[in-house]
CSV table of C-alpha atoms and ligand atoms in Angstrom, one decimal:
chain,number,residue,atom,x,y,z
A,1,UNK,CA,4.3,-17.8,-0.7
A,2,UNK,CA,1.9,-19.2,-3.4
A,3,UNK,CA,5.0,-17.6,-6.1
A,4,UNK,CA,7.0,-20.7,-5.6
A,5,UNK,CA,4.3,-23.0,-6.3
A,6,UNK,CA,4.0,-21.4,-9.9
A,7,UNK,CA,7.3,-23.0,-11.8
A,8,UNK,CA,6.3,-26.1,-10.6
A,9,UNK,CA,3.0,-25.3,-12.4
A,10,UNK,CA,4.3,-23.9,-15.0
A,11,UNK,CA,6.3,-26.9,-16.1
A,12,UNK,CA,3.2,-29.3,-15.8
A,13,UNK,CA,1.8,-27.1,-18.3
A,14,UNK,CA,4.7,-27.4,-20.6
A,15,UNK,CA,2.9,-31.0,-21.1
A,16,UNK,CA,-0.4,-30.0,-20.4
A,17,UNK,CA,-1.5,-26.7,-21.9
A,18,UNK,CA,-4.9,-26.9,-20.6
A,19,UNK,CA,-3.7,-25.9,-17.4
A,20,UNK,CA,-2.8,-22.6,-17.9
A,21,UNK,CA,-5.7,-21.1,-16.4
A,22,UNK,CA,-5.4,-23.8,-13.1
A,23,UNK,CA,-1.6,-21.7,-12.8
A,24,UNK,CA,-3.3,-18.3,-12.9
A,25,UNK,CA,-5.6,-19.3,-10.6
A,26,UNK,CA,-3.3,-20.3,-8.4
A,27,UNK,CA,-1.2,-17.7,-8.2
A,28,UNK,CA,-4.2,-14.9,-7.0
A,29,UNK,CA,-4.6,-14.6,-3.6
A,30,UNK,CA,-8.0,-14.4,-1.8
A,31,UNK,CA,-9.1,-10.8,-2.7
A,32,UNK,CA,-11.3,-10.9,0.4
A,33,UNK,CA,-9.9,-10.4,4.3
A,34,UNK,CA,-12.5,-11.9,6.6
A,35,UNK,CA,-11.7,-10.6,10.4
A,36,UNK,CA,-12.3,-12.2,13.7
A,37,UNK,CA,-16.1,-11.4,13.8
A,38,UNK,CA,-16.4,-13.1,10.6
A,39,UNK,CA,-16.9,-10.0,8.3
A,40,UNK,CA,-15.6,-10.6,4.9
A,41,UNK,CA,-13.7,-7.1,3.8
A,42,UNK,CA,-13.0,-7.0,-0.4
A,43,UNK,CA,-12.0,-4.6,-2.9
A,44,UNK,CA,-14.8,-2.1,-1.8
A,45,UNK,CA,-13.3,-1.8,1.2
A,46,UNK,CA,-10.1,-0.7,-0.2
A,47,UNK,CA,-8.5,-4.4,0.3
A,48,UNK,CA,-5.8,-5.8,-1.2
A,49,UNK,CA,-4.2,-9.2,-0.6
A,50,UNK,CA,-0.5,-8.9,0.1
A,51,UNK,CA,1.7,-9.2,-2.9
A,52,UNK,CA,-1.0,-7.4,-5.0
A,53,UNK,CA,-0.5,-3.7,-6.4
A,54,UNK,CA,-2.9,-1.2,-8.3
A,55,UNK,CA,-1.7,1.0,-10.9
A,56,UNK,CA,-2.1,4.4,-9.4
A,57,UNK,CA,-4.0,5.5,-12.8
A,58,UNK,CA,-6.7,2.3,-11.5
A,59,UNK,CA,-9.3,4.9,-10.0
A,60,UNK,CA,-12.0,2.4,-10.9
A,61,UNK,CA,-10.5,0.5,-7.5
A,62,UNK,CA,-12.0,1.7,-4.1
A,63,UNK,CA,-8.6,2.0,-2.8
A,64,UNK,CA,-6.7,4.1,-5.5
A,65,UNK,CA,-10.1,5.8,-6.7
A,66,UNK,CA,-11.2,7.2,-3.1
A,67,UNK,CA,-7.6,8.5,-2.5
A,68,UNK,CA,-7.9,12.8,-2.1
A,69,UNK,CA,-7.7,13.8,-5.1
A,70,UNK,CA,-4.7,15.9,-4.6
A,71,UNK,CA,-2.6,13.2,-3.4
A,72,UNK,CA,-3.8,11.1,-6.4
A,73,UNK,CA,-2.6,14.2,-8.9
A,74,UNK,CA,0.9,14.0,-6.8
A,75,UNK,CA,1.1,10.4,-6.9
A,76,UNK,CA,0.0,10.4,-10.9
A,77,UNK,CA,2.4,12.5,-12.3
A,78,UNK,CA,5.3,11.1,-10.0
A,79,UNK,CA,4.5,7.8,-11.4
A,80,UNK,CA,4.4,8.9,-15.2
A,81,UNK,CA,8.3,10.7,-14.0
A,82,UNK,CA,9.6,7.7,-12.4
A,83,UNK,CA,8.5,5.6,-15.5
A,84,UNK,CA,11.5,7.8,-17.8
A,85,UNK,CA,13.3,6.6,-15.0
A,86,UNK,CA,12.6,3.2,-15.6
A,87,UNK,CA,10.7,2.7,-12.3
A,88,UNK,CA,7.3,1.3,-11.9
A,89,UNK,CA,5.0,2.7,-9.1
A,90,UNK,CA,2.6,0.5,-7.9
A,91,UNK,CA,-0.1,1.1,-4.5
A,92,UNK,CA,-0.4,-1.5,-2.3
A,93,UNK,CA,-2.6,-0.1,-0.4
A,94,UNK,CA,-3.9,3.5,-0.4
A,95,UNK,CA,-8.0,4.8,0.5
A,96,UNK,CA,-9.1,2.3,3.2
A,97,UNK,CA,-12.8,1.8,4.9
A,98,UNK,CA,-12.5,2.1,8.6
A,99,UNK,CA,-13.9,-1.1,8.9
A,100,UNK,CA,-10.6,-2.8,6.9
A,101,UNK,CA,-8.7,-0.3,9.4
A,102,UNK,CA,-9.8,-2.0,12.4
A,103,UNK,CA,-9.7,-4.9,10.9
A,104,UNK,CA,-5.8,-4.5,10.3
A,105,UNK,CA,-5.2,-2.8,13.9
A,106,UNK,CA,-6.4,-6.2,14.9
A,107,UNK,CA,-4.5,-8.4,12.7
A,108,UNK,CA,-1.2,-6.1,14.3
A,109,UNK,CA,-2.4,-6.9,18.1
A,110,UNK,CA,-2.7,-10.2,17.4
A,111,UNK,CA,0.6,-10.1,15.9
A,112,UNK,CA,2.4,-7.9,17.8
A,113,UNK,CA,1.2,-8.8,21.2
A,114,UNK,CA,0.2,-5.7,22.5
A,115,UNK,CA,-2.3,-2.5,21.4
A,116,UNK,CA,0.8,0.0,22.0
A,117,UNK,CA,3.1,-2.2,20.2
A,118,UNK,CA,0.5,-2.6,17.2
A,119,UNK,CA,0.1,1.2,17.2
A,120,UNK,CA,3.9,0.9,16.0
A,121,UNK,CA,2.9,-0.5,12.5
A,122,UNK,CA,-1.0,0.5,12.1
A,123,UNK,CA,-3.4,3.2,13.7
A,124,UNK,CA,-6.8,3.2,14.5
A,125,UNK,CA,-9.2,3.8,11.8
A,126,UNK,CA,-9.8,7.7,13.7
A,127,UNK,CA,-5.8,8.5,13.1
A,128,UNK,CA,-5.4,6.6,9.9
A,129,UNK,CA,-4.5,9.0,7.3
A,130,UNK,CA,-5.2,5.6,4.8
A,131,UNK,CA,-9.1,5.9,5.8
A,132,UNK,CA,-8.8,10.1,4.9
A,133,UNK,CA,-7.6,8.9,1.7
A,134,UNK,CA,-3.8,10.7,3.1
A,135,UNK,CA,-1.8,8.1,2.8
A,136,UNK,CA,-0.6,5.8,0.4
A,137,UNK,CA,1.9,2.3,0.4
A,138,UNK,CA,4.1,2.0,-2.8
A,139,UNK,CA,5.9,-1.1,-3.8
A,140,UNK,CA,8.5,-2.0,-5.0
A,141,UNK,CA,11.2,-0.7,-3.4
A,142,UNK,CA,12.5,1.0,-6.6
A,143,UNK,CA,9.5,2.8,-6.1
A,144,UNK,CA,9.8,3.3,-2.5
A,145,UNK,CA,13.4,4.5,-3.5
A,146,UNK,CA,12.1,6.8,-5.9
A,147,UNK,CA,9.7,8.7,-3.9
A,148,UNK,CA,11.9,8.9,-1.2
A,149,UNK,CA,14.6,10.5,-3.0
A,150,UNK,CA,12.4,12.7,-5.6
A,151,UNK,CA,8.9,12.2,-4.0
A,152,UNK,CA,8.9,16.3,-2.7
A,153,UNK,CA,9.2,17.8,-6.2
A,154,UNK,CA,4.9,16.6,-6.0
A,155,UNK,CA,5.0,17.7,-2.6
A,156,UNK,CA,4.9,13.4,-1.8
A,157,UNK,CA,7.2,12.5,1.5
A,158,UNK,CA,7.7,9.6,3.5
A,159,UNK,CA,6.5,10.6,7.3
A,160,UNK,CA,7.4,7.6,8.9
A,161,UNK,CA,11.3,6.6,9.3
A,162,UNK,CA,9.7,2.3,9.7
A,163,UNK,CA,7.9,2.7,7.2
A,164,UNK,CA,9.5,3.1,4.5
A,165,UNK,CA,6.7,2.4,1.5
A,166,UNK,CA,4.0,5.1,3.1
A,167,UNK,CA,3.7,8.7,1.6
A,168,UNK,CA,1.3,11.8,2.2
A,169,UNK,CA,1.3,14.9,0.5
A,170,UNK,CA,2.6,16.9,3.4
A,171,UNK,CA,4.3,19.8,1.7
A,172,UNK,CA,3.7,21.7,-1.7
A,173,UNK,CA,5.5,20.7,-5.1
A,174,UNK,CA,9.3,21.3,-4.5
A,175,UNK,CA,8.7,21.8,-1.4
A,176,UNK,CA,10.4,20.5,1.7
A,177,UNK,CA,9.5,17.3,3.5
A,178,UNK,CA,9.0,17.3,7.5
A,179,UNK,CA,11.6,15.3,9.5
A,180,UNK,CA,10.4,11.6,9.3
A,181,UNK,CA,8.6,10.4,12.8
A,182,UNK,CA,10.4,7.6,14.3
A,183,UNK,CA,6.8,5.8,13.4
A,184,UNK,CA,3.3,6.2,13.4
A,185,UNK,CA,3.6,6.4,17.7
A,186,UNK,CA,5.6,9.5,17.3
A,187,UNK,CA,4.2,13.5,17.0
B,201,ZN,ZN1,0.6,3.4,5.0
């Protein structure tokens, strides 16, 4: 959204140098999510605007840092194999507070019209595997790609067939991934 606003920025800056640092600004999203109640959710929470991805080595952030450590190991050294492969693995979402849970089960039956449609896309912060620290998004679809096709030699595996960016260490390295759930309803 706020991407295609930057060439246009960045061409006022080709005459105006001094604005470099309005274009930067301009191009991060709000890192806070404030819900209906009026709670503001950040970083600490494990937020991150859309668009924005951590570097799975970024354990200084809530929401890579507070991710089981054995599913960080898995998702570390998957990352350092896809990068021979020219792939970059980035988390757009991983450790979550149940409080940004809810806060996104909201956002999803507001959006979806319905709690059993919402529970489609996003569970409850009691099923969440994201709040357990279980479950991690990926971006960008190279990565997605990636994991999904080599993801199991670090025991990683996509569990839901919609969603195809969300991974949990669900079997052991080179092990065998479960049958994808239709989604996050399913099992
Ligand atoms: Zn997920």
């Amino acid at each position: 959204m706020t991407r295609t606003r930057v060439p246009a920025l960045l061409i006022g800056c080709l005459v105006l140098a001094a604005c470099a640092t309005t274009a930067v600004a301009a191009r991060t999203p709000s890192p806070t999510l404030t819900t209906t109640e009026g709670t503001v959710l950040g970083p600490a929470d494990g937020y991150l605007p859309d668009g924005e991805g951590l570097s799975p080595f970024d354990t200084a952030e809530p929401a890579v840092g507070n991710l089981e450590r054995a599913l960080l190991d898995a998702l570390q050294d998957a990352t350092t194999a896809a990068r021979d492969d020219g792939v970059t693995v980035q988390v757009t979402s991983g450790w979550r507070s149940a409080a940004l849970q809810q806060a996104l089960f909201d956002q999803a039956v507001a959006e979806h019209g319905s709690v059993e449609e919402a529970r489609r896309f996003v569970l409850t912060p009691e099923l969440s595997q994201h709040v357990t620290g279980r479950a991690v998004d990926v971006a960008p679809y190279d990565a997605m790609d990636w994991l999904s096709r080599f993801g199991s030699d670090y025991g990683l595996c996509r569990t839901y067939a919609n969603e195809a960016w969300h991974f949990e260490l669900v079997t052991s390295r080179g092990g065998e991934c479960p049958e994808e759930l239709t989604d996050a309803t399913a099992g």
